[in-house]
Amino acid sequence: MSSRSSFSTPIALLAAGALFLEILDGSILTTAVPAIAADFGVRPTDVGIVLVAYLIAAAAGIPAAGWLADRFGVRRVLLGALVVFTLASGLCALAPDLTVLSAARVLQGLGGALIVPVGRLAVIRGIRPEDLLDAIAYLTWPALVAPVIAPALGGVIADTIGWRWIFLINVPLGVIAVVVGLLVLPHGTQRRPGPFDWTGFIGVMVVMVCITASAEMLSAGAPRSGAWALCLLGCALVAGMLVIRWLRVPGRLFDLSVFRLASFRVGNVSGSVYRLVITAAPFLFTLLFQISFGWSATAAGTMVVALFLGNVAVKPLTTPIIRRWGFRAVLVFSNAAGAATLAAFVLVGPGTPLVLIGVLLFLSGVFRSLGFSAYNTLQFADLDAESLPHANVLSATLHQLGMSLGIAVAVLCTQLAPSMNIAFLLAAALFLFPLIGSLLLDSDAGGRALTKISKG
């Protein structure tokens, strides 16, 4: 039987690079906020709208990605998204004031919203189950690396060549991505989808915007205002009505039947909570180092790079490890070990040797990389080709929510805990939910993705 891979490595590299740009832009501006505020003559808190605008636009646009990819083809939609993202980055760099910058960030977020699910679909559509682990490995590293290096990178750029270069750098990279896409993306991938579900799309957009906005209210330190609670209550009502509608009306925006598959359900429900926690962790680390230890932003950002080194070091081993021990064992281990590593920071203080802190961060990076790779692959392992496009968009929507809520949950942990160290215990406790989900998995879950075709 042929050993030739059923997915294109150049397309996988293109999608990974595009995903990296999109995810990086969602968080890189955090440390550049003071510089932007000083440049525009506004308060740092006023610049928060620039961060929120991107997240909300990205969250709102994702649900339309599947229908657009079917209607116009993966090639056209992905290239169009890259062009929009690149042009919007240029507009952000040239923005004369906060209003223009916020508007450009909305446009950038809409382009990024399509990059995530359509880029992934370009890689996994038509793939054989046994090649899924190898393909997802390309698409996992951007989500692991970008949030870790973003704060340090944003701070260095803002302190040296200026915050506008955060966006200017995207322009040549975006142009390269478009040129590569023109060369490697196949023609004729469009299908004949049914009518677009405008009611469902608008409803999902409202839910995504409300949840993201609520998360940003919490991360802004306003948990007592009550506005975030009303926002969440409203989106819960809308979400309930949408679920009832999708269960009764054919041709819906999301195919909820995929949740009957335990692998998809665990990969996305438990997986979203897992992504939430590992997104919150780097933020908690930097807060601990700066607030409790009194380190500079540069020193804190440099130390957190150890997390990135753990991600990279274990990456070549994640696929062999998952194939050797299976999804269930790897997920149980990564959740339990991840919780233990976070909880260990309760005992870390200003006098703790830097080497020990670095080792803990490195191990945390190793465990998060293992779990992330396993969840990202498991969710698609048992899907058929017909269900894949809708499931892909549904999972991208849930992933965006998980990552959007991550920082808010980190802030909430610090507000509820009597000290920064205890906040790590609260964050570690969140691992219990995905840990239980992984324990309930069958030992052979996602088995098709664990089998390699024999060479011959």
XYZ file of C-alpha atoms in Angstrom:
456
model
C 0.000 0.000 0.000
C 1.339 3.489 -0.813
C 3.040 5.463 1.940
C 2.332 8.761 0.202
C 0.652 11.300 2.475
C -2.960 12.234 1.721
C -2.411 15.900 2.601
C -0.213 18.564 1.023
C 2.760 19.648 3.126
C 3.060 23.046 1.331
C -0.636 23.763 2.043
C -0.173 22.680 5.663
C 2.795 25.053 6.034
C 0.814 27.879 4.403
C -2.149 27.308 6.722
C 0.125 27.111 9.780
C 1.837 30.385 8.875
C -1.508 32.116 8.273
C -2.877 30.791 11.576
C 0.217 32.045 13.373
C -0.288 35.568 12.018
C -3.969 35.558 12.995
C -3.484 34.234 16.532
C -0.453 36.436 17.162
C -2.407 39.566 16.246
C -5.095 38.678 18.760
C -2.722 39.145 21.706
C 0.466 40.926 20.620
C -0.888 44.422 21.288
C -1.319 43.841 25.040
C 2.133 45.125 26.013
C 2.028 47.908 23.384
C -1.079 49.559 24.881
C 0.858 52.270 26.798
C 2.804 53.237 23.666
C -0.380 53.472 21.563
C -2.091 55.550 24.248
C 0.847 57.956 24.443
C 0.979 58.308 20.651
C -2.731 59.138 20.346
C -2.935 61.185 23.541
C -5.557 58.973 25.203
C -5.711 56.918 28.393
C -4.362 53.340 28.268
C -7.819 52.069 29.248
C -9.261 53.712 26.122
C -7.021 51.540 23.935
C -8.840 48.442 25.179
C -11.369 48.939 22.381
C -8.617 48.092 19.876
C -8.102 44.682 21.499
C -11.827 43.999 21.889
C -12.640 45.046 18.309
C -10.363 42.361 16.880
C -11.628 39.572 19.132
C -15.286 40.384 18.531
C -14.870 40.640 14.752
C -12.977 37.343 14.657
C -15.625 35.654 16.799
C -18.502 37.030 14.713
C -17.112 36.025 11.327
C -16.150 32.399 11.960
C -19.647 30.829 11.619
C -19.923 31.973 7.971
C -16.624 30.357 6.974
C -17.977 26.889 6.167
C -20.738 28.101 3.857
C -18.399 30.557 2.094
C -15.783 27.822 1.556
C -18.436 25.555 0.021
C -19.941 28.300 -2.128
C -16.777 29.958 -3.462
C -14.117 27.332 -2.823
C -11.339 27.096 -0.251
C -8.815 28.744 -2.594
C -10.815 31.923 -3.174
C -11.950 32.338 0.411
C -8.544 31.727 1.994
C -6.751 33.996 -0.473
C -9.436 36.647 -0.005
C -9.096 36.407 3.773
C -5.311 36.800 3.537
C -5.682 39.860 1.286
C -8.194 41.472 3.687
C -5.982 40.687 6.686
C -2.891 42.122 4.970
C -4.605 45.318 3.776
C -6.180 45.826 7.199
C -2.749 45.426 8.823
C -1.441 48.209 6.602
C -4.389 50.412 7.583
C -3.701 49.722 11.268
C -0.075 50.795 10.844
C -1.129 54.059 9.144
C -4.050 54.858 11.479
C -4.007 58.553 12.499
C -6.209 58.088 15.560
C -7.855 55.521 17.815
C -11.134 55.464 15.852
C -9.451 54.540 12.567
C -7.255 51.976 14.316
C -10.314 50.327 15.885
C -12.152 50.209 12.539
C -9.098 48.711 10.838
C -8.860 46.110 13.590
C -12.473 45.077 12.926
C -11.573 44.535 9.258
C -8.460 42.646 10.285
C -10.499 40.459 12.638
C -12.992 39.582 9.895
C -10.145 38.452 7.641
C -8.663 36.464 10.510
C -12.027 34.848 11.223
C -11.928 33.127 7.830
C -8.248 32.211 8.000
C -8.719 29.905 11.009
C -11.378 27.406 9.810
C -10.767 27.705 6.051
C -7.005 27.283 6.444
C -7.575 24.138 8.476
C -10.156 22.850 5.998
C -7.648 23.311 3.160
C -5.381 20.849 4.950
C -7.743 18.177 6.268
C -10.415 17.972 3.534
C -10.065 14.555 1.887
C -7.374 13.390 4.315
C -7.052 9.755 5.327
C -7.624 9.131 9.060
C -4.153 7.685 9.532
C -2.581 10.956 8.278
C -4.625 13.176 10.582
C -2.082 13.281 13.425
C 0.701 14.369 11.084
C -1.469 17.056 9.461
C -2.764 18.480 12.738
C 0.814 18.700 14.033
C 1.405 21.506 11.516
C -1.714 23.357 12.672
C -1.075 23.012 16.402
C 2.150 24.944 16.868
C 0.724 28.391 15.950
C -1.878 28.237 18.724
C 0.770 27.112 21.227
C 3.587 29.461 20.252
C 1.821 32.709 19.336
C 0.152 33.474 22.718
C 3.407 32.741 24.559
C 5.756 34.954 22.529
C 3.208 37.687 21.751
C 3.585 39.775 24.953
C 7.393 39.808 24.836
C 7.501 40.404 21.085
C 4.938 43.211 21.266
C 6.815 44.875 24.097
C 10.183 44.704 22.324
C 8.772 46.128 19.077
C 6.920 48.918 20.876
C 10.010 49.854 22.914
C 12.423 49.848 19.965
C 11.062 50.527 16.473
C 7.539 51.559 17.488
C 4.128 49.893 17.844
C 3.137 50.542 14.202
C 5.711 47.954 13.136
C 3.620 45.295 14.857
C 1.224 45.732 11.930
C 3.739 46.681 9.226
C 5.535 43.365 9.632
C 2.289 41.618 8.650
C 2.256 43.266 5.225
C 5.244 41.516 3.570
C 4.379 38.281 5.379
C 0.798 38.534 4.116
C 1.988 39.181 0.562
C 4.245 36.110 0.731
C 1.330 34.016 2.019
C -0.899 35.167 -0.857
C 1.789 34.363 -3.456
C 2.366 30.918 -1.946
C -1.398 30.363 -1.819
C -1.725 31.176 -5.507
C 0.885 28.520 -6.235
C -0.236 25.670 -3.965
C -3.985 25.953 -3.300
C -6.077 23.790 -5.673
C -8.871 25.064 -7.905
C -12.394 23.678 -8.033
C -13.061 22.969 -4.360
C -16.428 24.738 -4.291
C -19.630 22.783 -3.694
C -23.356 23.526 -3.835
C -24.428 24.476 -0.323
C -28.041 25.136 0.603
C -29.351 28.637 1.329
C -27.333 30.552 3.869
C -28.839 30.405 7.369
C -29.042 34.143 8.045
C -31.136 33.695 11.178
C -28.661 31.230 12.640
C -25.669 33.320 11.583
C -26.991 36.511 13.171
C -27.938 34.587 16.311
C -24.501 32.989 16.603
C -22.871 36.351 15.917
C -24.863 37.878 18.795
C -23.873 35.021 21.113
C -20.189 35.201 20.155
C -20.071 38.981 20.502
C -21.838 38.895 23.882
C -19.578 36.198 25.314
C -16.427 37.880 24.026
C -17.599 41.267 25.311
C -18.410 39.735 28.711
C -14.941 38.213 28.836
C -13.376 41.570 28.071
C -15.485 43.256 30.778
C -14.131 40.749 33.273
C -10.554 41.129 32.066
C -10.939 44.899 32.381
C -11.553 44.346 36.090
C -15.263 45.158 36.276
C -16.857 41.970 37.672
C -19.195 43.872 39.999
C -20.870 46.056 37.381
C -23.429 43.376 36.521
C -23.293 44.269 32.798
C -21.304 41.140 32.001
C -23.898 38.966 33.794
C -26.772 40.506 31.824
C -24.766 40.028 28.646
C -24.233 36.343 29.408
C -27.882 35.828 30.343
C -29.021 37.320 27.044
C -26.647 35.171 25.012
C -27.758 32.052 26.917
C -31.368 32.714 25.895
C -30.383 33.283 22.269
C -28.196 30.166 22.266
C -31.046 28.078 23.654
C -33.411 29.229 20.922
C -30.765 28.540 18.254
C -30.182 24.988 19.489
C -33.932 24.271 19.402
C -34.126 25.698 15.878
C -31.148 23.705 14.597
C -32.564 20.493 16.029
C -35.860 21.076 14.205
C -34.930 22.839 10.946
C -32.771 21.200 8.246
C -30.082 23.171 6.440
C -28.852 24.720 9.661
C -25.624 26.672 10.137
C -24.154 24.066 12.507
C -24.738 20.326 12.361
C -25.148 19.464 16.039
C -25.388 15.746 15.293
C -21.576 15.558 15.364
C -21.770 15.898 19.154
C -23.059 12.311 19.218
C -19.479 11.244 18.493
C -17.644 11.012 21.797
C -14.351 11.943 20.138
C -15.755 15.178 18.692
C -17.662 15.993 21.880
C -14.653 15.531 24.165
C -12.303 17.203 21.687
C -14.427 20.344 21.677
C -16.330 20.595 24.969
C -13.545 19.379 27.257
C -10.986 20.681 24.780
C -12.392 24.214 24.907
C -11.991 24.315 28.692
C -8.462 22.943 28.285
C -7.622 25.680 25.753
C -9.125 28.260 28.096
C -6.793 27.217 30.921
C -3.626 27.027 28.824
C -4.433 30.447 27.341
C -4.832 31.861 30.854
C -1.585 30.321 32.142
C 0.978 32.599 30.390
C -0.987 35.637 31.598
C -0.927 34.315 35.185
C 2.813 33.671 34.969
C 3.594 37.207 33.806
C 1.342 38.693 36.520
C 3.067 36.601 39.197
C 6.531 37.658 38.073
C 5.674 41.344 37.741
C 3.239 41.926 40.610
C 4.429 39.477 43.263
C 8.123 39.287 42.379
C 8.564 42.873 41.172
C 10.241 41.873 37.924
C 10.284 44.108 34.864
C 8.049 43.329 31.888
C 11.112 42.309 29.883
C 12.341 39.920 32.585
C 8.881 38.377 32.995
C 8.427 37.955 29.242
C 11.872 36.402 28.900
C 11.183 33.845 31.628
C 7.875 32.822 30.032
C 9.850 31.913 26.895
C 10.696 28.695 28.799
C 7.065 27.719 28.215
C 7.630 28.123 24.478
C 10.806 26.019 24.659
C 8.805 23.194 26.254
C 6.247 23.414 23.438
C 8.944 23.180 20.787
C 11.046 20.507 22.488
C 8.238 17.959 22.736
C 6.584 18.736 19.393
C 8.545 16.122 17.355
C 7.533 13.506 19.941
C 3.811 14.281 20.279
C 2.672 12.191 17.310
C 4.715 9.074 18.290
C 3.546 9.428 21.917
C -0.132 9.660 20.944
C 0.213 6.699 18.550
C 1.964 4.631 21.232
C -0.389 5.267 24.165
C -3.614 6.495 22.522
C -5.713 9.626 22.965
C -7.295 8.676 26.287
C -4.042 7.991 28.125
C -2.336 11.100 26.711
C -5.257 13.370 27.601
C -5.555 11.984 31.140
C -1.824 12.492 31.646
C -1.622 15.984 30.104
C -4.588 17.238 32.143
C -3.342 15.750 35.423
C 0.258 16.836 34.841
C -0.847 20.285 33.686
C -2.908 20.752 36.838
C -0.028 19.598 39.042
C 2.411 21.980 37.353
C 0.108 24.976 37.794
C -0.595 24.032 41.413
C 3.155 23.844 42.069
C 3.366 27.609 41.575
C 1.632 28.020 44.934
C 5.040 27.223 46.439
C 7.026 29.507 44.108
C 8.236 32.796 45.572
C 10.721 35.600 44.835
C 13.481 33.530 46.442
C 12.851 30.424 44.337
C 15.869 29.632 42.121
C 15.361 30.818 38.540
C 16.422 27.411 37.250
C 13.565 25.732 39.142
C 11.029 28.272 37.843
C 12.354 27.720 34.332
C 12.023 23.939 34.684
C 8.410 24.249 35.880
C 7.569 26.514 32.943
C 9.335 24.154 30.532
C 7.363 21.165 31.831
C 4.132 23.155 31.633
C 4.929 23.820 27.973
C 5.566 20.123 27.357
C 2.261 19.049 28.914
C 0.198 21.739 27.169
C 1.706 20.788 23.808
C 0.807 17.121 24.309
C -2.782 17.898 25.307
C -3.296 20.479 22.608
C -2.128 18.117 19.866
C -4.299 15.295 21.201
C -7.466 17.413 21.444
C -6.934 18.982 18.021
C -6.606 15.587 16.367
C -9.204 13.667 18.374
C -12.020 16.017 17.383
C -11.745 14.987 13.707
C -10.601 11.392 14.129
C -13.999 9.688 13.714
C -15.730 12.138 11.334
C -16.706 11.203 7.791
C -15.935 13.453 4.812
C -19.505 14.773 4.613
C -19.571 15.965 8.228
C -16.090 17.491 8.186
C -16.794 21.020 6.822
C -19.616 21.794 9.298
C -17.745 20.177 12.189
C -14.645 22.199 11.311
C -16.508 25.517 11.584
C -18.272 24.456 14.788
C -14.962 23.508 16.395
C -13.321 26.767 15.243
C -16.168 28.704 16.860
C -15.741 26.861 20.162
C -11.961 27.281 20.030
C -12.303 31.034 19.529
C -14.600 31.219 22.528
C -12.202 29.227 24.692
C -9.223 31.392 23.811
C -11.234 34.635 24.134
C -12.326 33.636 27.640
C -8.830 32.612 28.730
C -7.533 36.025 29.794
C -10.842 36.887 31.491
C -10.685 33.692 33.534
C -7.087 34.446 34.507
C -8.102 37.905 35.738
C -11.078 36.453 37.613
C -8.818 33.921 39.347
C -6.562 36.725 40.550
C -9.574 38.709 41.812
C -11.117 35.780 43.691
C -7.881 34.530 45.211
C -6.370 36.147 48.331
C -2.942 36.091 46.657
C -1.403 35.567 43.219
C -0.091 32.160 44.240
C -3.551 30.921 45.242
C -4.852 32.052 41.843
C -2.812 29.199 40.377
C -4.755 26.716 42.507
C -8.039 28.036 41.113
C -6.717 27.774 37.562
C -5.411 24.250 38.221
C -8.862 23.217 39.499
C -10.331 24.049 36.078
C -8.353 21.119 34.664
C -10.748 18.795 36.516
C -13.447 19.263 33.871
C -11.358 18.135 30.860
C -9.719 15.474 33.064
C -13.117 13.890 33.796
C -14.014 14.093 30.112
C -10.842 12.272 29.116
C -11.381 9.589 31.779
C -14.821 8.860 30.291
C -13.357 8.272 26.825
C -13.115 4.720 25.503
C -9.573 3.435 25.381
C -9.824 3.032 21.587
C -11.285 6.513 20.902
C -9.975 7.999 17.667
C -8.415 4.678 16.755
C -8.572 5.302 13.000
C -6.155 8.232 13.360
C -3.650 6.060 15.251
C -3.108 3.527 12.476
C -0.314 4.115 9.981
C -0.601 2.563 6.513
C 2.156 0.044 6.086
C 4.738 0.797 3.437
C 4.880 -1.435 0.469
